mmCIF file of N, CA and C in Angstrom:
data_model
loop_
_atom_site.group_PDB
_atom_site.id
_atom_site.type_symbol
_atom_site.label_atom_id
_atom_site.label_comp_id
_atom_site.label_asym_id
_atom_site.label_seq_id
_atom_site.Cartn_x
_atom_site.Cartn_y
_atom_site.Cartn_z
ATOM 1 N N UNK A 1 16.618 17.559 -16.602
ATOM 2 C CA UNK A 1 16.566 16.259 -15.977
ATOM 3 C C UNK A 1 15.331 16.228 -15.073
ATOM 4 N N UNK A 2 14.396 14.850 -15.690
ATOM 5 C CA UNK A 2 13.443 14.912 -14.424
ATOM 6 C C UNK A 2 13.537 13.670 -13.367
ATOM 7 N N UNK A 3 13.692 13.837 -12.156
ATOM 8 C CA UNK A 3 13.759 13.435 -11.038
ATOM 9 C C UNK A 3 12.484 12.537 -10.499
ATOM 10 N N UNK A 4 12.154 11.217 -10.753
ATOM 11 C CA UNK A 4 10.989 10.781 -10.383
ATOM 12 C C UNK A 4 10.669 10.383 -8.843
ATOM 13 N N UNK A 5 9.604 9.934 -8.241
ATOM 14 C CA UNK A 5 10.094 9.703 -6.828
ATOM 15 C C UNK A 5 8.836 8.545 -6.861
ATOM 16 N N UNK A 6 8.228 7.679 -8.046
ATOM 17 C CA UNK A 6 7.779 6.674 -7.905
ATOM 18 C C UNK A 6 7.857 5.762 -8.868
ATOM 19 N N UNK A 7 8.014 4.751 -8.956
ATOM 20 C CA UNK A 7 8.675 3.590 -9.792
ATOM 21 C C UNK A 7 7.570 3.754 -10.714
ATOM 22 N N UNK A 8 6.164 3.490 -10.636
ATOM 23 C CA UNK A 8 5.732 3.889 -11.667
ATOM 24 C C UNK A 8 5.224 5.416 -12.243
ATOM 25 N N UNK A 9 5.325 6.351 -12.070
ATOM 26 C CA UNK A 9 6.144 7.516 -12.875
ATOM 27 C C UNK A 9 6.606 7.039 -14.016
ATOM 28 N N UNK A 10 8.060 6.996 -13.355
ATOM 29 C CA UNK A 10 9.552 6.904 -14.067
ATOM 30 C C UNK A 10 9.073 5.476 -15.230
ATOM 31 N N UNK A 11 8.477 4.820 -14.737
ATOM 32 C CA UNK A 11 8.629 3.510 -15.741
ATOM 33 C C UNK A 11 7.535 4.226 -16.965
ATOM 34 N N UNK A 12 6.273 5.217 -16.363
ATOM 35 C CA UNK A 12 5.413 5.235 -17.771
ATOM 36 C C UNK A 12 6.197 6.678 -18.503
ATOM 37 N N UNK A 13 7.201 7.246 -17.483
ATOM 38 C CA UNK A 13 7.407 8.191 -18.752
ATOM 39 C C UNK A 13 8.837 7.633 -19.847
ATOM 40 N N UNK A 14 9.391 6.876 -19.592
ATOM 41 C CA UNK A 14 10.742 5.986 -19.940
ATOM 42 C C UNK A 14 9.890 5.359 -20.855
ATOM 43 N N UNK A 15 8.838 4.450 -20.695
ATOM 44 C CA UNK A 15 8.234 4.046 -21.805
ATOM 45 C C UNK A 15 7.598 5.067 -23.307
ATOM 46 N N UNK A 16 7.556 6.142 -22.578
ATOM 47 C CA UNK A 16 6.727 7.153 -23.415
ATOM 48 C C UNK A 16 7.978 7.211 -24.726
ATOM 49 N N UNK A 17 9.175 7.471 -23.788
ATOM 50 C CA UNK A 17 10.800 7.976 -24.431
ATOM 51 C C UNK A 17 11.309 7.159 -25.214
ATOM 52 N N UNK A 18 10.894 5.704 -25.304
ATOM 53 C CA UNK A 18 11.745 4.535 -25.135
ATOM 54 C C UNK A 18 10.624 4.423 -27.079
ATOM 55 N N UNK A 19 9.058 5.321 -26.787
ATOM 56 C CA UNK A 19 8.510 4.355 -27.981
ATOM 57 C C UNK A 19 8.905 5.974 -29.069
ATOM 58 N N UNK A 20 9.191 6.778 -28.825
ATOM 59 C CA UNK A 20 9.359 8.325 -29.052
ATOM 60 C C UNK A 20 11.046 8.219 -30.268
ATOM 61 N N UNK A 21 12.166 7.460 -29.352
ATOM 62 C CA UNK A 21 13.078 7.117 -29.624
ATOM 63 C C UNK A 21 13.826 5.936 -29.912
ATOM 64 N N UNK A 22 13.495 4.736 -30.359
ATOM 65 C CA UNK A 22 13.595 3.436 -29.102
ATOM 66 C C UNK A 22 15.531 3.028 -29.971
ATOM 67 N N UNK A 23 15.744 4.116 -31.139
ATOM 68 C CA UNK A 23 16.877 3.268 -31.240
ATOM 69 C C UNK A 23 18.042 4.418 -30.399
ATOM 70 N N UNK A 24 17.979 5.535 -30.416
ATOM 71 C CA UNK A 24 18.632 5.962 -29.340
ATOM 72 C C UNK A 24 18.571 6.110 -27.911
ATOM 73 N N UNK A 25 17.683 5.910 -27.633
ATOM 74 C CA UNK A 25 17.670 6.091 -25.937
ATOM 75 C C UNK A 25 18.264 5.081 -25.010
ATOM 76 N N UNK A 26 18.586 4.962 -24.071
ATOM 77 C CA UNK A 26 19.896 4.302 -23.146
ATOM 78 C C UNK A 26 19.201 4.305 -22.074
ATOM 79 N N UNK A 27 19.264 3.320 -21.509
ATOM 80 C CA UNK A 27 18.660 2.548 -20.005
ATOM 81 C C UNK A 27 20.105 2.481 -19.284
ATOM 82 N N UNK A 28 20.705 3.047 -18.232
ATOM 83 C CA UNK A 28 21.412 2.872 -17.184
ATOM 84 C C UNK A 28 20.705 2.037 -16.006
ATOM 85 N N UNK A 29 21.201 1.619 -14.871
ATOM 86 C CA UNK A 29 21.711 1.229 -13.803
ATOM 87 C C UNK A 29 22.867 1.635 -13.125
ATOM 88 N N UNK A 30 22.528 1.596 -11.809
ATOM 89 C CA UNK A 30 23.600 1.881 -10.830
ATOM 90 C C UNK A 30 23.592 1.603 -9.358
ATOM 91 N N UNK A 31 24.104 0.423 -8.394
ATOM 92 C CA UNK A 31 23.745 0.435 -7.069
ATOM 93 C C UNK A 31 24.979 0.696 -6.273
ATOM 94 N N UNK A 32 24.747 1.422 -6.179
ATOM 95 C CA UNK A 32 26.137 1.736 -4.105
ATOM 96 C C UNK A 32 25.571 1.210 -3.204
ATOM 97 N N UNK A 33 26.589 0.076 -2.654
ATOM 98 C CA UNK A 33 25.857 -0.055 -1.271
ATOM 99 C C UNK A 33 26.543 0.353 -0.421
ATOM 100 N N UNK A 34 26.182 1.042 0.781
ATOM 101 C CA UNK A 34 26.859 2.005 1.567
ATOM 102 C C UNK A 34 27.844 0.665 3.044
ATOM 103 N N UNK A 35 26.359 -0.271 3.159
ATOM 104 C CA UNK A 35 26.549 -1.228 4.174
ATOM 105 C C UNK A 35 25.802 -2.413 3.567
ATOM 106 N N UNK A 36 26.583 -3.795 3.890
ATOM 107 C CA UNK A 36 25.443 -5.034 3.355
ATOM 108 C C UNK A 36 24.177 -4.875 3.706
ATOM 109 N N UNK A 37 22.804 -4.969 2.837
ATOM 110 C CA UNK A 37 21.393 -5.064 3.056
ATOM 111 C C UNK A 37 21.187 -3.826 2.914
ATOM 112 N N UNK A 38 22.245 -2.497 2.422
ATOM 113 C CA UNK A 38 21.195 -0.846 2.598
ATOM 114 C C UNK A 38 22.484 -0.846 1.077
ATOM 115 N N UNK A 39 21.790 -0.232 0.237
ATOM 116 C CA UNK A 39 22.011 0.674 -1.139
ATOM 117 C C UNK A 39 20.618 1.852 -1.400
ATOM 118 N N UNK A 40 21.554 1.602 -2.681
ATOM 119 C CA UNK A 40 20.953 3.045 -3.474
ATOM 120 C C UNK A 40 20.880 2.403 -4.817
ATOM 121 N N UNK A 41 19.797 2.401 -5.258
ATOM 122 C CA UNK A 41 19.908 1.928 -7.082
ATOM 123 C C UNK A 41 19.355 3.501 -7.767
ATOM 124 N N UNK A 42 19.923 3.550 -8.882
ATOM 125 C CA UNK A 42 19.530 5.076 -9.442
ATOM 126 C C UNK A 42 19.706 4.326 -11.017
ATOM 127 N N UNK A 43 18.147 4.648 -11.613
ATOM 128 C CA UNK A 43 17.927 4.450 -12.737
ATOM 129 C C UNK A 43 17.764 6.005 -13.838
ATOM 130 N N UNK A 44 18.802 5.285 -14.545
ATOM 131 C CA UNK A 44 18.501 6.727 -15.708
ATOM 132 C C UNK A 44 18.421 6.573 -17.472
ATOM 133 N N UNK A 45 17.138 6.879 -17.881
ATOM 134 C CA UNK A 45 16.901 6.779 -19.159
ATOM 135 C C UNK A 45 17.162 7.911 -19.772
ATOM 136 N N UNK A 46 18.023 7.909 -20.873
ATOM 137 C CA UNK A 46 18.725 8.912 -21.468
ATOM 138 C C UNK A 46 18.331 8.929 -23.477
ATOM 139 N N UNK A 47 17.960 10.515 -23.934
ATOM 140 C CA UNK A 47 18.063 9.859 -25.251
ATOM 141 C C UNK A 47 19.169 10.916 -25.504
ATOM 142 N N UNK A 48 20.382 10.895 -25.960
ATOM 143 C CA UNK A 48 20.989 12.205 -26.357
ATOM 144 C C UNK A 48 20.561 13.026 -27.524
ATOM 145 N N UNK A 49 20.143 12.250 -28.223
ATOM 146 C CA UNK A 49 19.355 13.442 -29.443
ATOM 147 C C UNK A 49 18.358 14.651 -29.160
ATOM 148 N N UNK A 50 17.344 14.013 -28.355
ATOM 149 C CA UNK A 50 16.561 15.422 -27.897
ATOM 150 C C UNK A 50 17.054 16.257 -26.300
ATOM 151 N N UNK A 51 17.872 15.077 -25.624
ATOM 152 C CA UNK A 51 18.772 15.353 -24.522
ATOM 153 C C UNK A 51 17.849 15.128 -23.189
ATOM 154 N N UNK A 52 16.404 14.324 -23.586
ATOM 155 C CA UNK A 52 15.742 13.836 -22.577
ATOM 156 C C UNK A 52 16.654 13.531 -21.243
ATOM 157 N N UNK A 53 16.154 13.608 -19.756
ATOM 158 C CA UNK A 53 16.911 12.625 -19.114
ATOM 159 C C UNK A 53 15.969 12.279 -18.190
ATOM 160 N N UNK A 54 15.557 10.857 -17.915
ATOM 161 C CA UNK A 54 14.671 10.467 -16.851
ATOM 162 C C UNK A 54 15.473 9.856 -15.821
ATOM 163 N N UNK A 55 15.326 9.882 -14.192
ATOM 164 C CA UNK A 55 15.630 9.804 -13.290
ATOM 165 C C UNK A 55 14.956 8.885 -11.889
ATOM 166 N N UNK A 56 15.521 8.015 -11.556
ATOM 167 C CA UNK A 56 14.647 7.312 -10.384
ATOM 168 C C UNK A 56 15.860 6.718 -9.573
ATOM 169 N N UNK A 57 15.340 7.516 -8.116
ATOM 170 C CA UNK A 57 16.573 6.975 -6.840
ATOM 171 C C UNK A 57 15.539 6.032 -5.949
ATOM 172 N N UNK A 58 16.035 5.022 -6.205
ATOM 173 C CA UNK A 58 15.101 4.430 -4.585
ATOM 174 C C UNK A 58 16.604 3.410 -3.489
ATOM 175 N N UNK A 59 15.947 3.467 -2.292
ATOM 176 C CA UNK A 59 16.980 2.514 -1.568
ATOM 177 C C UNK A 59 15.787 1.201 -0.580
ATOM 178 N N UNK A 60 14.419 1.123 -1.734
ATOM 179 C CA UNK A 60 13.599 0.674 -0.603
ATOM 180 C C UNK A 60 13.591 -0.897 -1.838
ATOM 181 N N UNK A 61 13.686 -1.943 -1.142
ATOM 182 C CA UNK A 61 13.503 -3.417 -1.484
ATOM 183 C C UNK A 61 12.559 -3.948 -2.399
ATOM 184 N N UNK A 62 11.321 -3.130 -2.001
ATOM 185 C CA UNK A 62 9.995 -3.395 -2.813
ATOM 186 C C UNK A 62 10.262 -2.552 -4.066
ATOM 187 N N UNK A 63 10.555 -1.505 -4.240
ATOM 188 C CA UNK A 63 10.479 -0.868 -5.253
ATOM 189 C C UNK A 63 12.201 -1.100 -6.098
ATOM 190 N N UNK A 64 12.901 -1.808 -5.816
ATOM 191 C CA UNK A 64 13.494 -2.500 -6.697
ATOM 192 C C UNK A 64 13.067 -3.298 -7.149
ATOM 193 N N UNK A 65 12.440 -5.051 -6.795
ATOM 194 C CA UNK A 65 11.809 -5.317 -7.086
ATOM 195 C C UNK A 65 10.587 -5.107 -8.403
ATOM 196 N N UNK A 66 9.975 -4.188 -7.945
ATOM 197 C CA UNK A 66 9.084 -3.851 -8.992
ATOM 198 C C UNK A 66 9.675 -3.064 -10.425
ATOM 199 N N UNK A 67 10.618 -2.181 -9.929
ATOM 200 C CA UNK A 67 12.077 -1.626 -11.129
ATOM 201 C C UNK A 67 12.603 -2.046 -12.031
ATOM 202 N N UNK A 68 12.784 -3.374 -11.039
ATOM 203 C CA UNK A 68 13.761 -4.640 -12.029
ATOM 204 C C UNK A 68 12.847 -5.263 -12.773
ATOM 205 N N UNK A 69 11.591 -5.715 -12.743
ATOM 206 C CA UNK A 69 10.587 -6.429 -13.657
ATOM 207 C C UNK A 69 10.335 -5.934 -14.871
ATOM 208 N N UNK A 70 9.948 -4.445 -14.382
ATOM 209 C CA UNK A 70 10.039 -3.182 -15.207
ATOM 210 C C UNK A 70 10.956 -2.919 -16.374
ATOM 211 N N UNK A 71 11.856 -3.478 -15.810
ATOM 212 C CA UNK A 71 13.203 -3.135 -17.104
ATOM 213 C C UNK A 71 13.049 -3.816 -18.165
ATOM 214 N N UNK A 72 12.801 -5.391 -17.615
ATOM 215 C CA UNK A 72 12.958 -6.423 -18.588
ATOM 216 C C UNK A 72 11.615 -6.133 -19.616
ATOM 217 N N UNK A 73 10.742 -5.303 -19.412
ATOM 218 C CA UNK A 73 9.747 -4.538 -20.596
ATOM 219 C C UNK A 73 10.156 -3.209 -21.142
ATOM 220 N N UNK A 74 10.625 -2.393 -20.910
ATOM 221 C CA UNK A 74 11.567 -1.533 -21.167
ATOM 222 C C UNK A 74 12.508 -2.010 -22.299
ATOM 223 N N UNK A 75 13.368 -3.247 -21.751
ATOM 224 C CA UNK A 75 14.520 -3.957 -22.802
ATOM 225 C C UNK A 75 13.757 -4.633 -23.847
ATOM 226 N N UNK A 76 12.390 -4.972 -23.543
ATOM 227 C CA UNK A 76 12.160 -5.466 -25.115
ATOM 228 C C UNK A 76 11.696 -5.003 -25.545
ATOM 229 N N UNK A 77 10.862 -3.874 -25.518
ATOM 230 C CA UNK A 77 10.258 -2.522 -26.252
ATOM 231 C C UNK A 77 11.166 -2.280 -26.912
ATOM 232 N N UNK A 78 12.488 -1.896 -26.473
ATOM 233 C CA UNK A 78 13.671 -1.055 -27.333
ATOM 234 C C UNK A 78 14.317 -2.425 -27.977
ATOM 235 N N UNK A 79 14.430 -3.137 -27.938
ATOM 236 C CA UNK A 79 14.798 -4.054 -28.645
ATOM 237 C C UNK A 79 13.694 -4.600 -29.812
ATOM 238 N N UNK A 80 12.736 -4.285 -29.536
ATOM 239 C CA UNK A 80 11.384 -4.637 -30.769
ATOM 240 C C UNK A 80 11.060 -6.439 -30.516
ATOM 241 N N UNK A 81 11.146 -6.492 -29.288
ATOM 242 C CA UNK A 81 10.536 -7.950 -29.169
ATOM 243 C C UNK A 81 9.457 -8.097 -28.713
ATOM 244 N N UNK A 82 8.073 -9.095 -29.021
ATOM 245 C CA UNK A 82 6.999 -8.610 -28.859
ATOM 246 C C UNK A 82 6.718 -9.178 -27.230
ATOM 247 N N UNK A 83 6.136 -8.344 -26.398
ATOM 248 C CA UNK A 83 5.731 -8.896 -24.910
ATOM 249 C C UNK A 83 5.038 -10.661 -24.891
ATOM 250 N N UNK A 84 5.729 -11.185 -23.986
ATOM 251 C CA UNK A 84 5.376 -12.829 -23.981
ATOM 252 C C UNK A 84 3.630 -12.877 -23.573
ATOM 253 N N UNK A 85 2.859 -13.969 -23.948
ATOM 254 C CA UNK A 85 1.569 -14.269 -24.326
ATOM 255 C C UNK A 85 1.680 -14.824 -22.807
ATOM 256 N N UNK A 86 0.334 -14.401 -22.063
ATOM 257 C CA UNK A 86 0.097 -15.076 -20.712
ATOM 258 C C UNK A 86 0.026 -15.991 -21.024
ATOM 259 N N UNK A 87 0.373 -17.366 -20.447
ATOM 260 C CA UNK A 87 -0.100 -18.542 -20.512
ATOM 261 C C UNK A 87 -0.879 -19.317 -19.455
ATOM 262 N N UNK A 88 -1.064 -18.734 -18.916
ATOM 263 C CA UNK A 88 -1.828 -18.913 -17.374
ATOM 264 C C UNK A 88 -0.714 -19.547 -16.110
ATOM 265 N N UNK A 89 0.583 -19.024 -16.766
ATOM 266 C CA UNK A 89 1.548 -19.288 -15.304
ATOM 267 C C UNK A 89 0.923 -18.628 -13.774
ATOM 268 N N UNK A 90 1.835 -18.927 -13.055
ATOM 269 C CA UNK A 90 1.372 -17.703 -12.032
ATOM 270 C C UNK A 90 2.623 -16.816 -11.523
ATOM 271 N N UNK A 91 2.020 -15.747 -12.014
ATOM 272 C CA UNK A 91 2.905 -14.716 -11.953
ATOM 273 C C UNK A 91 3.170 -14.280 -10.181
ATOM 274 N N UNK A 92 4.227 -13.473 -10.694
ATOM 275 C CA UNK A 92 4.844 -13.382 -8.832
ATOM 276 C C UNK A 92 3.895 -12.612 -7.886
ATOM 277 N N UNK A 93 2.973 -11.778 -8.252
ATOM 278 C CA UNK A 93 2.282 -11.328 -7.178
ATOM 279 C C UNK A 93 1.280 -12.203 -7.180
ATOM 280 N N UNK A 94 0.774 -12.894 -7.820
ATOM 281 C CA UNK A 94 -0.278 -14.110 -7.507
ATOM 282 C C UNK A 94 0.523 -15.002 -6.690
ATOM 283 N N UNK A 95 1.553 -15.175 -6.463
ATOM 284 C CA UNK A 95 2.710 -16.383 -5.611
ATOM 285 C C UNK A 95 2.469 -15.515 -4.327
ATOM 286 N N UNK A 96 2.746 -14.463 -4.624
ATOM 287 C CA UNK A 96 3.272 -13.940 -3.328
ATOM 288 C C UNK A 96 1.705 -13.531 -2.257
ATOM 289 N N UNK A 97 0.934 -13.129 -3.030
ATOM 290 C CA UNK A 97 -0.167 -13.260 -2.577
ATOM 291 C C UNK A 97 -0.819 -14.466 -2.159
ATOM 292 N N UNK A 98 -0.746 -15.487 -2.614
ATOM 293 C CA UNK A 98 -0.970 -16.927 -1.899
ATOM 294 C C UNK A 98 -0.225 -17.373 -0.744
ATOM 295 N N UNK A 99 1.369 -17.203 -0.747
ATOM 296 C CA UNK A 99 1.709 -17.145 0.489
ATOM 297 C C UNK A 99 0.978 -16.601 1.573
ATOM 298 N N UNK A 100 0.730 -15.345 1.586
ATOM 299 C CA UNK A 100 0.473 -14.222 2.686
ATOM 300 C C UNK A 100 -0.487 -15.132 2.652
ATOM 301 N N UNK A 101 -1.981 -14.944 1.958
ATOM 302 C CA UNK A 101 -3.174 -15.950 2.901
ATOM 303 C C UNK A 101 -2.750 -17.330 3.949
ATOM 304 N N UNK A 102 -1.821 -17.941 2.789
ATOM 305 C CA UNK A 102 -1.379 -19.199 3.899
ATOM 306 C C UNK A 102 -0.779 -18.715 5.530
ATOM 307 N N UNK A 103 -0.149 -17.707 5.109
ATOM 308 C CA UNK A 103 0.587 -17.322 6.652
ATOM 309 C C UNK A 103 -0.529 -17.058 7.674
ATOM 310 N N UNK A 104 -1.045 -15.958 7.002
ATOM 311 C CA UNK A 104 -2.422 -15.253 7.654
ATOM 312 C C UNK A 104 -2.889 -16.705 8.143
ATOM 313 N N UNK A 105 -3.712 -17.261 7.588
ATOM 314 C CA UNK A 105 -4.525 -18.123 8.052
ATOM 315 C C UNK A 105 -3.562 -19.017 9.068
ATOM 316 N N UNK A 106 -2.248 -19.529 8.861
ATOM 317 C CA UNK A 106 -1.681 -19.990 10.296
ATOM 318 C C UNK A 106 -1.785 -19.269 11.177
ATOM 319 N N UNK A 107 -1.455 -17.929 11.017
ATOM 320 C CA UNK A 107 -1.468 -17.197 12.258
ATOM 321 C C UNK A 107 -2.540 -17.203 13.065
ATOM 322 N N UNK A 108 -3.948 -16.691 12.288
ATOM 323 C CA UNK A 108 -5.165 -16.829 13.312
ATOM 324 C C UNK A 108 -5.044 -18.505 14.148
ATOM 325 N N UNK A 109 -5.286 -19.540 13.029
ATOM 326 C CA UNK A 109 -5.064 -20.826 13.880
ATOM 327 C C UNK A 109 -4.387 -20.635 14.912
ATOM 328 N N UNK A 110 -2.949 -20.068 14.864
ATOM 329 C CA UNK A 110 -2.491 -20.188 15.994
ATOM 330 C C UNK A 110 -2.918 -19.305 17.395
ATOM 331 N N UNK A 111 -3.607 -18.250 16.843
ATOM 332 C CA UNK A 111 -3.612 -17.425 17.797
ATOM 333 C C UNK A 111 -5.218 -17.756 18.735
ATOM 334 N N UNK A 112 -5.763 -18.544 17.971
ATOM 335 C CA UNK A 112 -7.022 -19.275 18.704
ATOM 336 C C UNK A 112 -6.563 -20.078 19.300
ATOM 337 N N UNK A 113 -5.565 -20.669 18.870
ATOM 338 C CA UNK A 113 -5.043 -21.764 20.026
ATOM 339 C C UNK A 113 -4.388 -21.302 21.084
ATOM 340 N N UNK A 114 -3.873 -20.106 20.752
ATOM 341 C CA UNK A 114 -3.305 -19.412 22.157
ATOM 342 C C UNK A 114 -4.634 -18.936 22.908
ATOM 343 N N UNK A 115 -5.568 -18.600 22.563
ATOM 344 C CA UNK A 115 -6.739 -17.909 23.231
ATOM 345 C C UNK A 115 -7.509 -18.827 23.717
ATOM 346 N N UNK A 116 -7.660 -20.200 23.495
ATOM 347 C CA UNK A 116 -7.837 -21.304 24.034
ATOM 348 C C UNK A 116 -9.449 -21.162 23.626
ATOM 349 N N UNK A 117 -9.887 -20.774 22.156
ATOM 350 C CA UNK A 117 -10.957 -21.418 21.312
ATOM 351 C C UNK A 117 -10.947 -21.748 20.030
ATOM 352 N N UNK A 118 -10.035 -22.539 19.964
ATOM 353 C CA UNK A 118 -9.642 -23.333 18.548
ATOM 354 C C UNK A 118 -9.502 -24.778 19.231
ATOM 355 N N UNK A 119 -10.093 -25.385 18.022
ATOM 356 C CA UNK A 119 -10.128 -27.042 17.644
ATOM 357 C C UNK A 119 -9.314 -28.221 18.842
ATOM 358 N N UNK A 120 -9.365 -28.247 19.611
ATOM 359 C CA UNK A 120 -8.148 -29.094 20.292
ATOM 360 C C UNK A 120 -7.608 -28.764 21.543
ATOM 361 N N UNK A 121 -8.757 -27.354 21.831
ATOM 362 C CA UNK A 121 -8.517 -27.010 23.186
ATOM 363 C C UNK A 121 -7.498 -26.263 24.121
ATOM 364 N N UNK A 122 -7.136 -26.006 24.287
ATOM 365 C CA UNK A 122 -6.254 -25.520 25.662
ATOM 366 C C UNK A 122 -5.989 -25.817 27.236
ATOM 367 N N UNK A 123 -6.335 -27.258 27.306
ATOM 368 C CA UNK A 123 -7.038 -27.582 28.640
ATOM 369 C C UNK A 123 -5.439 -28.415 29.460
ATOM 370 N N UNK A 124 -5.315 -27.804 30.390
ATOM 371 C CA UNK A 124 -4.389 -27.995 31.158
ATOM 372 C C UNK A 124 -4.287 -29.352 31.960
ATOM 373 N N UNK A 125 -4.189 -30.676 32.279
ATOM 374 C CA UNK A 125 -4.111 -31.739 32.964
ATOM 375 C C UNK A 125 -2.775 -31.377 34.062
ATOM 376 N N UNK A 126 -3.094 -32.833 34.887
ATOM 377 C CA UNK A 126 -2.274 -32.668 35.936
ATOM 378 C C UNK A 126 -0.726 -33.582 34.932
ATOM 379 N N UNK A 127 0.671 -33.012 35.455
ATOM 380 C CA UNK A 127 1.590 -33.800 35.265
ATOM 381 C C UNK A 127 1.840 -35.087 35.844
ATOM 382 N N UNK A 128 1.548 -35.963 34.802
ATOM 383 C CA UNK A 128 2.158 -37.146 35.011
ATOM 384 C C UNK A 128 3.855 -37.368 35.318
ATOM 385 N N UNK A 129 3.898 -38.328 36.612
ATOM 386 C CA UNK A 129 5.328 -38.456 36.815
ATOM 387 C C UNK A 129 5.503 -39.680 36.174
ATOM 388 N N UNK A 130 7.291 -39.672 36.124
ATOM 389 C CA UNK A 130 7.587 -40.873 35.130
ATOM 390 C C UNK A 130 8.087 -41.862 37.043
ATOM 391 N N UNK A 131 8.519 -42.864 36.333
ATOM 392 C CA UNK A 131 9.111 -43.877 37.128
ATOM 393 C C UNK A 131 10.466 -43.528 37.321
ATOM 394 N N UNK A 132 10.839 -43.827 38.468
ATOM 395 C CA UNK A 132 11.873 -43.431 38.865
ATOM 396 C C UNK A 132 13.471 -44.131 38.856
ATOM 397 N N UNK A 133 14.570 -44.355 39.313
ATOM 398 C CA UNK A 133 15.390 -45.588 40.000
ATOM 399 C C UNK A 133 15.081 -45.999 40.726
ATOM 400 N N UNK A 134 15.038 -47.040 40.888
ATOM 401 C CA UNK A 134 14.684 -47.956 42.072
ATOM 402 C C UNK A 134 16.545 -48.782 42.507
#
């Protein structure tokens, strides 16, 4: 049994297994969660004929993420379906990467405006009082 300790490892040697064997070999899953928001997912690619066994523990968010994408190429390799044709969607790290600039760039805005040299100033006036009861 080999024991991987990075998602991609485990995904290029599972692929290696997956094109080696693709009608016996077996894709598992498995998550324990110990407490809501903390698990354990443990992936294991198995062929019993040559008695291969590939191995991947992670409990970190990102690298599920990237695991789980992973599979769904994995499942159609062994299934013999051919990988989908880019079409110029935008794929999730192009999404997710556009976010972050947008944030980024609020943040500086904002933080010039806290530093009081951005667009609109920082300039303190006297308080106006309102009218009172009479």
């Amino acid at each position: 049994m080999k024991l991987f300790t990075t998602p991609q490892d485990f995904t290029t040697a599972a692929l290696a297994l997956l094109t080696a064997a693709p009608t016996s070999t077996k894709i598992t899953t498995s998550y324990h969660a110990s407490t809501p928001g903390k698990g354990l997912l443990t992936l294991k690619c198995f062929d019993p004929v040559s008695g291969a066994v590939l191995k991947y523990r992670t409990h970190r968010v990102a690298d599920v993420g990237r695991v789980m994408g992973t599979l769904a190429q994995l499942a159609r390799r062994q299934a013999g379906v051919p990988e989908p044709e880019d079409d110029g969607d935008v794929t999730m790290a192009g999404a997710v990467e556009a976010v972050v600039e947008k944030v980024v760039g609020a943040v500086e805005k904002v933080a010039e405006v806290v530093a009081g040299t951005g667009a609109g100033g920082a300039t303190k006036g006297k308080k106006k009082k309102g009218k009172g009861k009479k």
